[in-house]
mmCIF file of C-alpha atoms in Angstrom:
data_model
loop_
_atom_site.group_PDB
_atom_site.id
_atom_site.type_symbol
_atom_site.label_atom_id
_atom_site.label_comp_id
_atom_site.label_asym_id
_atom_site.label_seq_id
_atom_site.Cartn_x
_atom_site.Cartn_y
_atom_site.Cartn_z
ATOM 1 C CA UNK S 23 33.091 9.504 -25.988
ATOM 2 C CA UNK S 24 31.128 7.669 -23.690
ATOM 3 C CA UNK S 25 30.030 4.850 -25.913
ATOM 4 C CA UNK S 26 33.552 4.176 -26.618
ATOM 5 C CA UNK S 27 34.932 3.835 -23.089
ATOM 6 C CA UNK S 28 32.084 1.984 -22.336
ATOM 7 C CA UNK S 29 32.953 -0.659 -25.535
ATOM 8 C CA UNK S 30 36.290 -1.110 -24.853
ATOM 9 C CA UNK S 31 35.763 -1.845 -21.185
ATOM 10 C CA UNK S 32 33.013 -4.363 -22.483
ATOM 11 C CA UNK S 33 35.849 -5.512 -25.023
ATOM 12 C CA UNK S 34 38.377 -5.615 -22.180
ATOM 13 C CA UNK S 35 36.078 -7.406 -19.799
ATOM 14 C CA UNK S 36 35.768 -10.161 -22.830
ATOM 15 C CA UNK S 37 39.390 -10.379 -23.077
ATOM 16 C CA UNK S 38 39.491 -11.523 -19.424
ATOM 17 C CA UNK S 39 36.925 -13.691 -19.884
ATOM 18 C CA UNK S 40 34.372 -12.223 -17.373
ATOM 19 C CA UNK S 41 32.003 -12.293 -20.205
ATOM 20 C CA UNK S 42 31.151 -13.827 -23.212
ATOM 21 C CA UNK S 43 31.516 -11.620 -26.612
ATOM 22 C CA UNK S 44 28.320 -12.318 -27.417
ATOM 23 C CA UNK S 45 27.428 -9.967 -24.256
ATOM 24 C CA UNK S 46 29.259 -6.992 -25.084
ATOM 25 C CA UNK S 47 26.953 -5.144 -26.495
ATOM 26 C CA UNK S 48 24.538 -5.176 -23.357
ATOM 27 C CA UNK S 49 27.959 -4.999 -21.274
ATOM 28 C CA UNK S 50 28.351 -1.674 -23.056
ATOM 29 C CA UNK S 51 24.870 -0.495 -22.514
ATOM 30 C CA UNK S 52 25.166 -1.267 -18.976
ATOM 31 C CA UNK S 53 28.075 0.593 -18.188
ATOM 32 C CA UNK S 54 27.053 3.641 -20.017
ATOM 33 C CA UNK S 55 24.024 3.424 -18.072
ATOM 34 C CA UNK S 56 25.756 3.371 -14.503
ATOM 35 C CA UNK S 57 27.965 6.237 -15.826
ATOM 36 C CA UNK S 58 24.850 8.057 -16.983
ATOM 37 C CA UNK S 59 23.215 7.387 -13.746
ATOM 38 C CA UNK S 60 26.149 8.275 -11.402
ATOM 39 C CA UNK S 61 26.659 11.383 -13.066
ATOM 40 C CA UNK S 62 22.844 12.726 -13.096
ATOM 41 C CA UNK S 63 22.408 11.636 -9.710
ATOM 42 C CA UNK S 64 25.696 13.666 -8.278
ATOM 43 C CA UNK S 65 24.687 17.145 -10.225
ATOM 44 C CA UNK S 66 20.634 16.533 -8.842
ATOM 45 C CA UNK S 67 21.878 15.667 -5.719
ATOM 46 C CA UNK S 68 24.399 19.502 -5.617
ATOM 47 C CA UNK S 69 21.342 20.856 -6.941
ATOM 48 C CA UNK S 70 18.931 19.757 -4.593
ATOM 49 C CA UNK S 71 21.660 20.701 -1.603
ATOM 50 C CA UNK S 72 22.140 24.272 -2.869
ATOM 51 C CA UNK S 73 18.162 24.342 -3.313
ATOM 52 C CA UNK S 74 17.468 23.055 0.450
ATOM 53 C CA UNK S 75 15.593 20.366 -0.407
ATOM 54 C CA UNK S 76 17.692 17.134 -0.920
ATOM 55 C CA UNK S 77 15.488 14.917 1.437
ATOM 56 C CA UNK S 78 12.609 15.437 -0.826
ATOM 57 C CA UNK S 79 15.123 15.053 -3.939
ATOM 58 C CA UNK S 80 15.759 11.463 -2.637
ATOM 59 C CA UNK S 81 12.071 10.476 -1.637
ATOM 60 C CA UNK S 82 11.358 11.289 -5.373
ATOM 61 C CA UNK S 83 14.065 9.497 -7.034
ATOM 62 C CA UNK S 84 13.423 6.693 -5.038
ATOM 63 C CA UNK S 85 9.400 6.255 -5.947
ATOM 64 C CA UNK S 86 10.506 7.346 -9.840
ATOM 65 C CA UNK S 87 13.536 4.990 -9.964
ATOM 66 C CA UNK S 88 12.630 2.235 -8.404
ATOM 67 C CA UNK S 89 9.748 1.835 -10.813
ATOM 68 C CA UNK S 90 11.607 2.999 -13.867
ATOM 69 C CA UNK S 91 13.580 0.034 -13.549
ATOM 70 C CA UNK S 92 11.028 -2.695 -13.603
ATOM 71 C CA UNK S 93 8.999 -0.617 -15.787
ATOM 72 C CA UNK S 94 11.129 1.121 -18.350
ATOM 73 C CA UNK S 95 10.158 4.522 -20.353
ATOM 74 C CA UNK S 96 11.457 6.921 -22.498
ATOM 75 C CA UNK S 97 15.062 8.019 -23.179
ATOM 76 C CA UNK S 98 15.918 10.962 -24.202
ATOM 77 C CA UNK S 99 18.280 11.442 -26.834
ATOM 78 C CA UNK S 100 21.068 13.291 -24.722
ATOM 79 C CA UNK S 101 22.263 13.053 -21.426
ATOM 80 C CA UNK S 102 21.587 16.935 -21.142
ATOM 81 C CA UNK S 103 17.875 16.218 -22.117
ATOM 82 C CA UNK S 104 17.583 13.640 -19.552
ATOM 83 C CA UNK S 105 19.054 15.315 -16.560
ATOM 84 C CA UNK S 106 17.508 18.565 -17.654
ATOM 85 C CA UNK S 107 13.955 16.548 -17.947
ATOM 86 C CA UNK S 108 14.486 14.691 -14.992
ATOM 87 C CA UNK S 109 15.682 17.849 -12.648
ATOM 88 C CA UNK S 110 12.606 19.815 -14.081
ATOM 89 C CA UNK S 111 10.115 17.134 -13.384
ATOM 90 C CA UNK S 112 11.711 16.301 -9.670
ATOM 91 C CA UNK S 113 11.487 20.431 -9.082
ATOM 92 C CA UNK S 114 7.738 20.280 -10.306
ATOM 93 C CA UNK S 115 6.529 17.316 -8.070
ATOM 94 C CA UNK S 116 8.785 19.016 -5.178
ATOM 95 C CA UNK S 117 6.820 21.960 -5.470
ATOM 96 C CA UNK S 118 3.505 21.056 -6.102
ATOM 97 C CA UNK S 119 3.850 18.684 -3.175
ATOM 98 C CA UNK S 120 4.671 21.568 -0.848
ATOM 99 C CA UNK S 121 1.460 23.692 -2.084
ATOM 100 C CA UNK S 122 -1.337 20.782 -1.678
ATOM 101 C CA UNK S 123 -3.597 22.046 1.260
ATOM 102 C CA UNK S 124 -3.164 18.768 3.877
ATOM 103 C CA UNK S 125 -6.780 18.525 3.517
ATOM 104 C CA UNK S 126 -6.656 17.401 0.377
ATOM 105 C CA UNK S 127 -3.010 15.127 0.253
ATOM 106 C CA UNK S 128 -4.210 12.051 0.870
ATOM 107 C CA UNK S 129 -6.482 12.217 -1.912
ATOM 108 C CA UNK S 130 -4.114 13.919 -4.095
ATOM 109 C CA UNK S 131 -1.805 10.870 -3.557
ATOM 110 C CA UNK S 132 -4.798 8.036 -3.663
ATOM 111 C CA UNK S 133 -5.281 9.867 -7.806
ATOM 112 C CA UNK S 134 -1.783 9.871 -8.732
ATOM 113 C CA UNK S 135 -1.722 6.623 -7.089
ATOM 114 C CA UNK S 136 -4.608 5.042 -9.158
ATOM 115 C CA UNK S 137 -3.949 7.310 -12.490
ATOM 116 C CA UNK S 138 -0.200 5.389 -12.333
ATOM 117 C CA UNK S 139 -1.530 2.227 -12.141
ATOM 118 C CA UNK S 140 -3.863 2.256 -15.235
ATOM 119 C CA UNK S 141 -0.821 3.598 -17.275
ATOM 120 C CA UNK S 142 1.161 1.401 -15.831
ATOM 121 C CA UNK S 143 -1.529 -1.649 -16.533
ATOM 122 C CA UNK S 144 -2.267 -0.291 -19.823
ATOM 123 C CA UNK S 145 1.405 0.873 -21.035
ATOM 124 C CA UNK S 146 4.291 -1.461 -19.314
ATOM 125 C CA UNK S 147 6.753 -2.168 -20.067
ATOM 126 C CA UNK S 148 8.197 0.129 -22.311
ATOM 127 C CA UNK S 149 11.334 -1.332 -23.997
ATOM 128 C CA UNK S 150 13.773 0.701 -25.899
ATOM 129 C CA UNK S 151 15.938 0.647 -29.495
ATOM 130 C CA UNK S 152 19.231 -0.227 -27.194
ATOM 131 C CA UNK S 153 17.212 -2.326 -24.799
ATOM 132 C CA UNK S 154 14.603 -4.236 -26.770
ATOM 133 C CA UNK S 155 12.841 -7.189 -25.147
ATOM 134 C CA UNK S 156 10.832 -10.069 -26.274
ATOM 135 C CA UNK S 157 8.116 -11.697 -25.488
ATOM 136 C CA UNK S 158 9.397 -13.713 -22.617
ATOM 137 C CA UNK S 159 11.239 -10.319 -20.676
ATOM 138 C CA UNK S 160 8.031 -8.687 -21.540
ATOM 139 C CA UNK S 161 5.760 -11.062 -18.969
ATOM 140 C CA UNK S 162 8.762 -10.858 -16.792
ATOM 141 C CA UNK S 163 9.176 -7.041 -16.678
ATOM 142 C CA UNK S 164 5.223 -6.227 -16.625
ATOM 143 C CA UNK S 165 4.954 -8.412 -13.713
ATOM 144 C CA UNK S 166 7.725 -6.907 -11.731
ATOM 145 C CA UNK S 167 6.559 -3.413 -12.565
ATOM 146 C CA UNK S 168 2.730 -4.576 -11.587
ATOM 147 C CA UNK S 169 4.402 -6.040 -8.189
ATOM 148 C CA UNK S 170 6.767 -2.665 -7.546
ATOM 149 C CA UNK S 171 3.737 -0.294 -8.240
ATOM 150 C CA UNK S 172 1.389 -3.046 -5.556
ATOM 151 C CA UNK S 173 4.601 -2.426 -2.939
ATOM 152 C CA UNK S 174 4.901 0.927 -3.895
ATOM 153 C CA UNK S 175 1.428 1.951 -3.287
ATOM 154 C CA UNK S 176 1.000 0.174 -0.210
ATOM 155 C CA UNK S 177 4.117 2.134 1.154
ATOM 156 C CA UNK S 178 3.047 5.264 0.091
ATOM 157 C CA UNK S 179 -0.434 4.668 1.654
ATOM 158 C CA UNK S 180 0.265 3.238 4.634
ATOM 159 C CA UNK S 181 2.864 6.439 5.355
ATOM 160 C CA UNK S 182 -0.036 8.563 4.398
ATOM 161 C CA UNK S 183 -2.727 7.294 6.881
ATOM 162 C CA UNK S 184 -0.335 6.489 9.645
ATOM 163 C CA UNK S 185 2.314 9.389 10.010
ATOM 164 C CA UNK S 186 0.266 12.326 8.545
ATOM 165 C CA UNK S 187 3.267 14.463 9.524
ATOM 166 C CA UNK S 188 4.779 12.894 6.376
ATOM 167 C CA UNK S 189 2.179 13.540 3.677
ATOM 168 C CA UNK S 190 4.363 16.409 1.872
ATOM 169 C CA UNK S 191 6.840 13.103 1.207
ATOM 170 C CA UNK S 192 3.875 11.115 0.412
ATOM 171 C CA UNK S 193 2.607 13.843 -2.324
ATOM 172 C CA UNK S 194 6.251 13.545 -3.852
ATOM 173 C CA UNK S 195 6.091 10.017 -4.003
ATOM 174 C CA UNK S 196 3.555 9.483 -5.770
ATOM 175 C CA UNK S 197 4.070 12.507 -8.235
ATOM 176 C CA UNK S 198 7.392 9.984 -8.498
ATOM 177 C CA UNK S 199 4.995 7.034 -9.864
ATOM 178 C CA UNK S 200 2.962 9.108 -11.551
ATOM 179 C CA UNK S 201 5.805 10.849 -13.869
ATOM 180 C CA UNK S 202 6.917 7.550 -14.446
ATOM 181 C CA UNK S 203 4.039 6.382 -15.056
ATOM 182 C CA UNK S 204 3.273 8.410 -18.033
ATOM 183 C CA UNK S 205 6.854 7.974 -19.433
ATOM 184 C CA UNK S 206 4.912 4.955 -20.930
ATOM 185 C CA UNK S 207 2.227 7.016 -23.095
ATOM 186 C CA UNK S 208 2.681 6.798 -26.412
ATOM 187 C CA UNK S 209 1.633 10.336 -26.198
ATOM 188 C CA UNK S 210 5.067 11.114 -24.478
ATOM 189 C CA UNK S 211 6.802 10.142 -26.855
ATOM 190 C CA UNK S 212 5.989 12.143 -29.281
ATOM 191 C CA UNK S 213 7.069 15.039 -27.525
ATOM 192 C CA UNK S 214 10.403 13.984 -25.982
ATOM 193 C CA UNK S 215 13.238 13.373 -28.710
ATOM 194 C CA UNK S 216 13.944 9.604 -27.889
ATOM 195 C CA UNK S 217 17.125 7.247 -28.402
#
């Protein structure tokens, strides 16, 4: 259902000549993508409000998603899966965060912090069957992801030595590059049914 709305707007978009046909196919993968991402990001975000903890929802989907994008990962082959994977691991780093002893959060972040960036050295990007790249996005897309995780981690740090009254948000963070992180592992995915 979703694949065909999003092919005839790509088709209808062509018509108009806003694109060119040989882009419908990554027209079509874009908008089922925004739909996809709308959609999970409405039911987390009622989730997260009924749970009490939407602020910390957000903090995590920003770390996770704003390094998903540069870095890619796995898909899984339903939009249930996904939002079921994604609301599990977002509930996980949520609550591990808020059971760290503040003694030890700033190291707890400065691992997940360094553990993300050797799978995200070793590991990114990770292309997909609907969004393969070559050589050329490849350089492009492991540089931005290098560059996002550098930003990322500097953020995260600098929060976590300056405003130690924000180290809970810290911990979620970078559980947030850290899950993303390991999206890349081969090792993942084997276990998650992929598209």
């Amino acid at each position: 259902m979703l694949y065909n709305f999003a092919y005839n707007l790509a088709v209808k978009l062509e018509k108009n000549s806003l694109i060119k046909y040989d882009d419908i196919d990554y027209c079509r993968y874009g908008i089922e993508m925004f739909v996809i991402t709308v959609f999970k990001t409405t039911i987390l975000l009622a989730l997260a409000a009924a749970a009490g903890f939407t602020k910390e929802l957000i903090v995590y989907m920003i770390a996770f998603s704003t390094l998903r994008i540069q870095a890619g990962g796995i898909h899984a082959d339903s939009i249930i899966l996904c939002l079921s994977v994604t609301a599990l691991t977002a509930y996980t780093a949520i609550k591990l965060s808020s059971i760290i002893p503040i003694e030890i959060s700033l190291l707890f972040v400065m691992v997940c912090l360094m553990i993300s960036g050797i799978f995200i050295y070793l590991y990114s990007p990770k292309d997909t069957p609907n969004k393969p790249l070559d050589n050329e996005e490849r350089v492009v897309y492991r540089r931005r992801s290098l560059i996002t995780y550098i930003i990322g981690c500097g953020i995260i740090l600098v929060f976590s030595f300056l405003r130690r009254d924000l180290l809970y948000y810290t911990n979620i963070a970078s559980l947030g590059f850290l899950i993303e992180a390991v999206t890349l592992t081969p090792m993942v995915s084997g276990i998650i049914k992929t598209r």
